[in-house]
Every structure is written in C-alpha cells, then in structure tokens.
Short mmCIF file of C-alpha atoms in Angstrom, two decimals:
data_model
loop_
_atom_site.label_atom_id
_atom_site.label_comp_id
_atom_site.label_asym_id
_atom_site.label_seq_id
_atom_site.Cartn_x
_atom_site.Cartn_y
_atom_site.Cartn_z
CA MET A 1269 -21.62 201.99 108.90
CA LYS A 1270 -24.76 201.09 110.67
CA LYS A 1271 -26.68 197.87 110.25
CA ARG A 1272 -30.05 198.10 108.66
CA LYS A 1273 -32.86 198.84 111.07
CA ILE A 1274 -35.44 196.30 111.84
CA SER A 1275 -38.00 198.86 110.67
CA THR A 1276 -36.87 198.08 107.10
CA TYR A 1277 -38.28 194.61 107.24
CA ILE A 1278 -41.46 195.75 109.02
CA ILE A 1279 -42.13 198.39 106.39
CA THR A 1280 -41.40 195.79 103.66
CA LEU A 1281 -44.04 193.48 105.12
CA LEU A 1282 -46.51 196.37 105.31
CA ILE A 1283 -45.87 197.22 101.66
CA VAL A 1284 -46.49 193.62 100.60
CA SER A 1285 -49.65 193.38 102.65
CA SER A 1286 -50.92 196.62 101.19
CA LEU A 1287 -50.42 195.44 97.67
CA PHE A 1288 -52.09 192.16 98.20
CA GLY A 1289 -54.84 193.76 100.30
CA LEU A 1290 -55.94 196.13 97.60
CA PRO A 1291 -59.34 195.44 96.05
CA THR A 1292 -59.31 192.11 94.23
CA THR A 1293 -63.03 191.32 93.97
CA THR A 1294 -62.87 190.82 90.24
CA TYR A 1295 -60.43 187.91 90.46
CA ALA A 1296 -62.89 185.16 90.47
CA GLN A 1297 -65.77 186.71 88.68
CA LYS A 1298 -67.08 184.33 85.99
CA ASN A 1299 -68.48 187.11 83.94
CA ASP A 1300 -65.00 188.69 83.50
CA LYS A 1301 -63.58 185.29 82.54
CA ASP A 1302 -66.23 184.84 79.90
CA LYS A 1303 -65.43 188.30 78.44
CA VAL A 1304 -61.74 187.32 78.11
CA GLU A 1305 -62.58 184.17 76.21
CA ASN A 1306 -64.47 186.27 73.70
CA LEU A 1307 -61.88 189.00 73.35
CA PRO A 1308 -60.47 189.66 69.84
CA PRO A 1309 -56.78 189.12 69.14
CA GLN A 1310 -54.78 191.54 71.34
CA PRO A 1311 -52.34 194.17 69.72
CA PHE A 1312 -48.66 193.51 69.89
CA PHE A 1313 -47.85 196.94 71.46
CA GLN A 1314 -50.08 197.75 74.31
CA GLY A 1315 -48.53 200.87 75.69
CA ALA A 1316 -45.66 202.30 77.76
CA ARG A 1317 -45.11 203.01 81.35
CA ILE A 1318 -42.87 205.43 83.31
CA GLY A 1319 -42.13 205.16 86.98
CA VAL A 1320 -39.91 206.08 89.96
CA ASP A 1321 -38.52 204.02 92.82
CA VAL A 1322 -39.66 205.53 96.13
CA PHE A 1323 -37.66 203.07 98.33
CA GLY A 1324 -34.32 204.28 96.96
CA ILE A 1325 -35.05 207.88 97.56
CA LEU A 1326 -35.98 207.17 101.28
CA GLY A 1327 -33.05 204.70 101.72
CA LYS A 1328 -31.50 206.37 104.72
CA ALA A 1329 -34.88 206.59 106.51
CA PHE A 1330 -35.00 202.74 106.19
CA GLY A 1331 -31.50 202.36 107.79
CA ASN A 1332 -29.30 202.34 104.67
CA GLU A 1333 -26.05 204.22 104.43
CA TYR A 1334 -26.78 205.18 100.88
CA THR A 1335 -29.52 206.68 98.70
CA SER A 1336 -30.63 206.51 95.07
CA ALA A 1337 -32.93 208.31 92.81
CA GLU A 1338 -34.19 206.09 89.90
CA ALA A 1339 -36.63 206.36 87.07
CA ASN A 1340 -37.71 203.67 84.60
CA ILE A 1341 -39.54 203.29 81.30
CA GLU A 1342 -41.19 200.10 80.14
CA CYS A 1343 -43.06 198.83 77.11
CA ASN A 1344 -45.97 196.42 77.16
CA LEU A 1345 -45.96 193.75 74.47
CA LEU A 1346 -49.00 191.47 74.27
CA ASN A 1347 -49.48 192.06 78.07
CA ARG A 1348 -46.90 189.36 78.39
CA TYR A 1349 -43.36 190.71 77.77
CA PHE A 1350 -42.15 193.93 79.45
CA PRO A 1351 -38.72 195.25 78.24
CA VAL A 1352 -37.45 197.92 80.65
CA LEU A 1353 -34.77 200.51 81.02
CA GLU A 1354 -33.88 201.74 84.53
CA ILE A 1355 -31.69 204.81 85.00
CA GLY A 1356 -30.62 206.16 88.43
CA TYR A 1357 -28.07 208.09 90.47
CA GLY A 1358 -26.67 206.58 93.70
CA SER A 1359 -24.69 208.23 96.45
CA THR A 1360 -23.24 207.68 99.86
CA ASP A 1361 -21.17 209.76 102.36
CA THR A 1362 -20.62 207.68 105.40
CA VAL A 1363 -18.24 206.80 108.20
CA ASN A 1364 -17.78 203.28 109.61
CA ASP A 1365 -18.37 203.57 113.42
CA GLU A 1366 -15.94 200.68 114.10
CA THR A 1367 -12.98 201.55 111.85
CA ASP A 1368 -13.51 205.34 111.32
CA ILE A 1369 -13.07 204.74 107.59
CA HIS A 1370 -14.84 207.52 105.58
CA TYR A 1371 -16.18 206.56 102.14
CA LYS A 1372 -17.85 208.90 99.65
CA THR A 1373 -19.08 208.38 96.09
CA SER A 1374 -21.95 209.49 93.82
CA ALA A 1375 -22.49 208.51 90.18
CA PRO A 1376 -25.21 207.38 87.65
CA TYR A 1377 -26.08 203.84 86.76
CA PHE A 1378 -28.33 202.01 84.41
CA ARG A 1379 -30.04 198.60 84.13
CA ILE A 1380 -31.63 197.03 81.06
CA GLY A 1381 -33.75 193.94 81.08
CA ALA A 1382 -37.32 192.49 80.75
CA GLY A 1383 -40.04 190.91 82.76
CA TYR A 1384 -42.63 188.21 81.96
CA ASN A 1385 -46.21 188.61 83.18
CA ILE A 1386 -47.29 185.19 84.65
CA PHE A 1387 -50.85 186.48 84.58
CA SER A 1388 -50.77 187.52 80.96
CA LYS A 1389 -53.73 185.31 80.03
CA LYS A 1390 -55.87 186.87 82.81
CA PRO A 1391 -56.21 190.57 81.75
CA TYR A 1392 -59.27 190.97 83.90
CA LEU A 1393 -57.12 190.88 87.03
CA PRO A 1394 -56.26 194.31 88.53
CA GLY A 1395 -52.62 193.53 88.73
CA LYS A 1396 -49.64 191.64 87.36
CA LEU A 1397 -47.07 189.19 88.66
CA LEU A 1398 -43.78 189.71 86.80
CA VAL A 1399 -40.55 187.67 86.82
CA GLY A 1400 -37.42 188.74 84.87
CA ALA A 1401 -33.87 189.89 84.91
CA ARG A 1402 -31.78 193.00 84.71
CA LEU A 1403 -28.16 193.71 83.67
CA GLY A 1404 -26.63 196.65 85.49
CA PHE A 1405 -23.55 198.77 85.08
CA SER A 1406 -22.05 201.84 86.73
CA SER A 1407 -18.80 203.79 86.23
CA PHE A 1408 -17.84 205.90 89.12
CA THR A 1409 -15.06 207.44 91.30
CA TYR A 1410 -14.81 207.31 95.00
CA ASP A 1411 -12.92 208.91 98.05
CA VAL A 1412 -11.84 206.81 100.87
CA GLU A 1413 -10.14 208.10 104.08
CA ALA A 1414 -8.86 206.04 106.99
CA PRO A 1415 -7.02 206.89 110.22
CA ALA A 1416 -3.23 207.24 109.75
CA MET A 1417 -1.28 204.05 110.56
CA SER A 1418 2.10 203.84 112.28
CA ASP A 1419 4.98 202.50 110.26
CA PRO A 1420 5.75 198.96 111.60
CA VAL A 1421 9.46 199.57 111.16
CA TRP A 1422 10.02 203.20 112.10
CA GLY A 1423 7.26 203.40 114.70
CA GLU A 1424 6.97 207.23 114.90
CA THR A 1425 6.36 207.57 111.18
CA THR A 1426 2.68 207.61 110.13
CA ILE A 1427 1.38 206.34 106.91
CA PRO A 1428 -1.55 208.38 105.33
CA ALA A 1429 -4.54 206.33 104.16
CA SER A 1430 -6.43 208.83 102.08
CA PHE A 1431 -7.29 208.32 98.40
CA GLU A 1432 -9.39 210.69 96.28
CA GLY A 1433 -11.01 210.26 92.88
CA VAL A 1434 -10.21 206.58 92.61
CA LYS A 1435 -11.75 205.31 89.38
CA SER A 1436 -13.81 202.09 89.35
CA ASN A 1437 -16.68 200.38 87.47
CA ALA A 1438 -18.88 197.41 88.05
CA SER A 1439 -21.41 195.19 86.30
CA TRP A 1440 -23.97 192.77 87.82
CA LEU A 1441 -27.11 190.63 87.19
CA GLU A 1442 -30.42 190.93 88.93
CA LEU A 1443 -33.19 188.38 89.12
CA VAL A 1444 -36.41 190.13 89.75
CA ALA A 1445 -39.99 189.19 91.07
CA GLU A 1446 -42.50 191.95 91.06
CA VAL A 1447 -46.13 192.42 92.20
CA ARG A 1448 -47.90 195.34 90.49
CA THR A 1449 -51.44 196.52 90.86
CA ASN A 1450 -53.58 199.33 89.44
CA VAL A 1451 -54.81 201.75 92.13
CA TYR A 1452 -56.33 204.57 90.07
CA LYS A 1453 -56.93 204.91 86.40
CA ASN A 1454 -53.40 204.83 84.84
CA VAL A 1455 -51.54 204.85 88.21
CA HIS A 1456 -49.91 201.64 89.45
CA LEU A 1457 -47.94 200.55 92.45
CA GLY A 1458 -45.32 197.90 92.20
CA PHE A 1459 -43.13 196.08 94.77
CA SER A 1460 -40.19 193.97 93.72
CA VAL A 1461 -37.66 191.68 95.38
CA ARG A 1462 -34.22 191.36 93.62
CA TYR A 1463 -31.46 188.88 93.99
CA LYS A 1464 -28.23 190.58 92.85
CA SER A 1465 -25.05 188.92 91.74
CA LEU A 1466 -21.94 190.94 90.94
CA PHE A 1467 -20.13 190.12 87.69
CA SER A 1468 -17.10 192.30 88.00
CA THR A 1469 -15.67 195.33 89.87
CA LYS A 1470 -12.56 197.29 89.26
CA LYS A 1471 -10.16 197.49 92.21
CA SER A 1472 -7.31 199.88 92.62
CA GLU A 1473 -3.75 199.11 93.99
CA ASN A 1474 -4.64 200.47 97.41
CA SER A 1475 -8.39 200.13 97.80
CA GLU A 1476 -11.67 198.83 96.46
CA PRO A 1477 -15.13 200.39 96.46
CA TRP A 1478 -17.34 199.82 99.53
CA TYR A 1479 -20.50 200.92 97.73
CA ILE A 1480 -21.50 200.54 94.10
CA PRO A 1481 -24.15 202.95 92.68
CA GLY A 1482 -27.16 200.99 91.59
CA TYR A 1483 -25.91 197.72 93.18
CA GLY A 1484 -25.36 198.41 96.87
CA LYS A 1485 -22.63 197.28 99.14
CA ASN A 1486 -19.67 195.61 97.27
CA LYS A 1487 -20.29 191.88 97.91
CA SER A 1488 -20.65 188.93 95.58
CA SER A 1489 -24.39 188.69 96.06
CA GLY A 1490 -27.28 190.06 98.01
CA PHE A 1491 -30.96 191.06 97.98
CA GLY A 1492 -32.64 194.38 97.31
CA ILE A 1493 -36.17 195.72 97.08
CA THR A 1494 -37.89 198.52 95.14
CA TYR A 1495 -41.23 200.23 95.60
CA ASN A 1496 -42.43 201.80 92.30
CA ILE A 1497 -45.05 204.42 91.56
CA SER A 1498 -45.71 204.32 87.80
CA TYR A 1499 -48.05 205.82 85.22
CA ASN A 1500 -49.27 204.32 81.96
CA LEU A 1501 -48.71 206.75 79.15
CA PRO A 1502 -51.99 207.53 77.24
CA PHE A 1503 -51.11 206.08 73.90
#
C-alpha cells in the first residue's frame, strides 16, 4: 500500500492559494459595510445548498489507495449556522507491496453535523469561513487475503490466511475548518481540513479492517481534506 505522493500536498497548497486568490476587492469597501449596517432583520432560513466532494473521487490520482464518491446537503440559518448531511460511498481494492496482503471493501457511509460561519456578520464578503464538527458512521464487510503461513509445529503444513465477507462497523468524530467562496452566481467552491478521531471499530476474531469507508485508514486519529463544488438551490 503506497505512501501518499508529495503531489497531494502540492495540489492542496494550490487549492488553498486559488481560494484565497479569488477576487476579494469588496472586502474592505466602506460602502458595503454601510449597507450592511442598514440591512433589515435577516430571515431565519436563508436557503439550502447541495454539493459534491471532488477530492474523494480523484483520491487515487492524489496517491491514496482508496476512493470515495460523496454528496452533501446543507441549510443556511441566519447565515450563521449550517446543519449538514454528508452521504458517500467508499471503496478500496489494494495490495500491500511489503506484506502482499490484499484488502478489499466497498460500502456507504454518512456524516451529520453543523458548521458556524465566523464571518456571519459580514455578508458583503464573497465567501465564508466555517468551523464545525461531524459524526460519521459506516457499516461494511471486507475481504482480506494474506500469503499462506507455515505451521510452526508441523512445518510442511500451511495455514490459509483468507477471510471473505467479514462484518464490521465504525463510528468517528471530525472537527472541520472550511473556506468557501462564491465563484459564479449560485456556484461555490469550498476547501476543508478535517481532524478525524475514531470512536469505535468492530474487529473480528482473525482480522480487523484496514480501511473504513468515509474515515480512511484504520487508525485512532488523522487528517483529511475535501474540495467541494456546491450550488445554492434557488429558493
């Protein structure tokens, strides 16, 4: 199972640069600030947004051993609170170059949570800075196959190490920081960094999952990123 390519981090830096480099000429305009001060009270519900995560779909191109297809739907409350539901499908079919262990799984997952817009009192800005959290869950089965091992007592006897359809599930927490900006009418781009912490994972008698759909590699904590293209629904 290959290490992530350095290109992943280079692309990440380029994405961040592109987001912050988009037109921001209105940021400090006094006229816009004056308009905001005179705005009438804002409605509680300010729309909904649907989006897809491009980074997960192109995961293997960035050096990952797994891919995911993910969509999300989010509500805008007071331009301050953003409850969100994320639903996806993660998969991997890979062989560890060092151990020759073959691992395969594919399954749906979901996350639910919310974000808080730090720039909620500055609606004249062309973007948002969101911080929040997600709770994630996935129920899945996996196949694992390893080279046969020799019996330590009887030497010539080999012990198979192949298990199919092993049932497992996992739950986790994600802390999220996201930059989002409007690029054209109702179209937005968003880049997020996520700190992930595993709550629980079900192990079997003979094995444990190497990859968890929606979470990534099975370890107690780690970081992930998403790059979302989203559209504000016209209502």
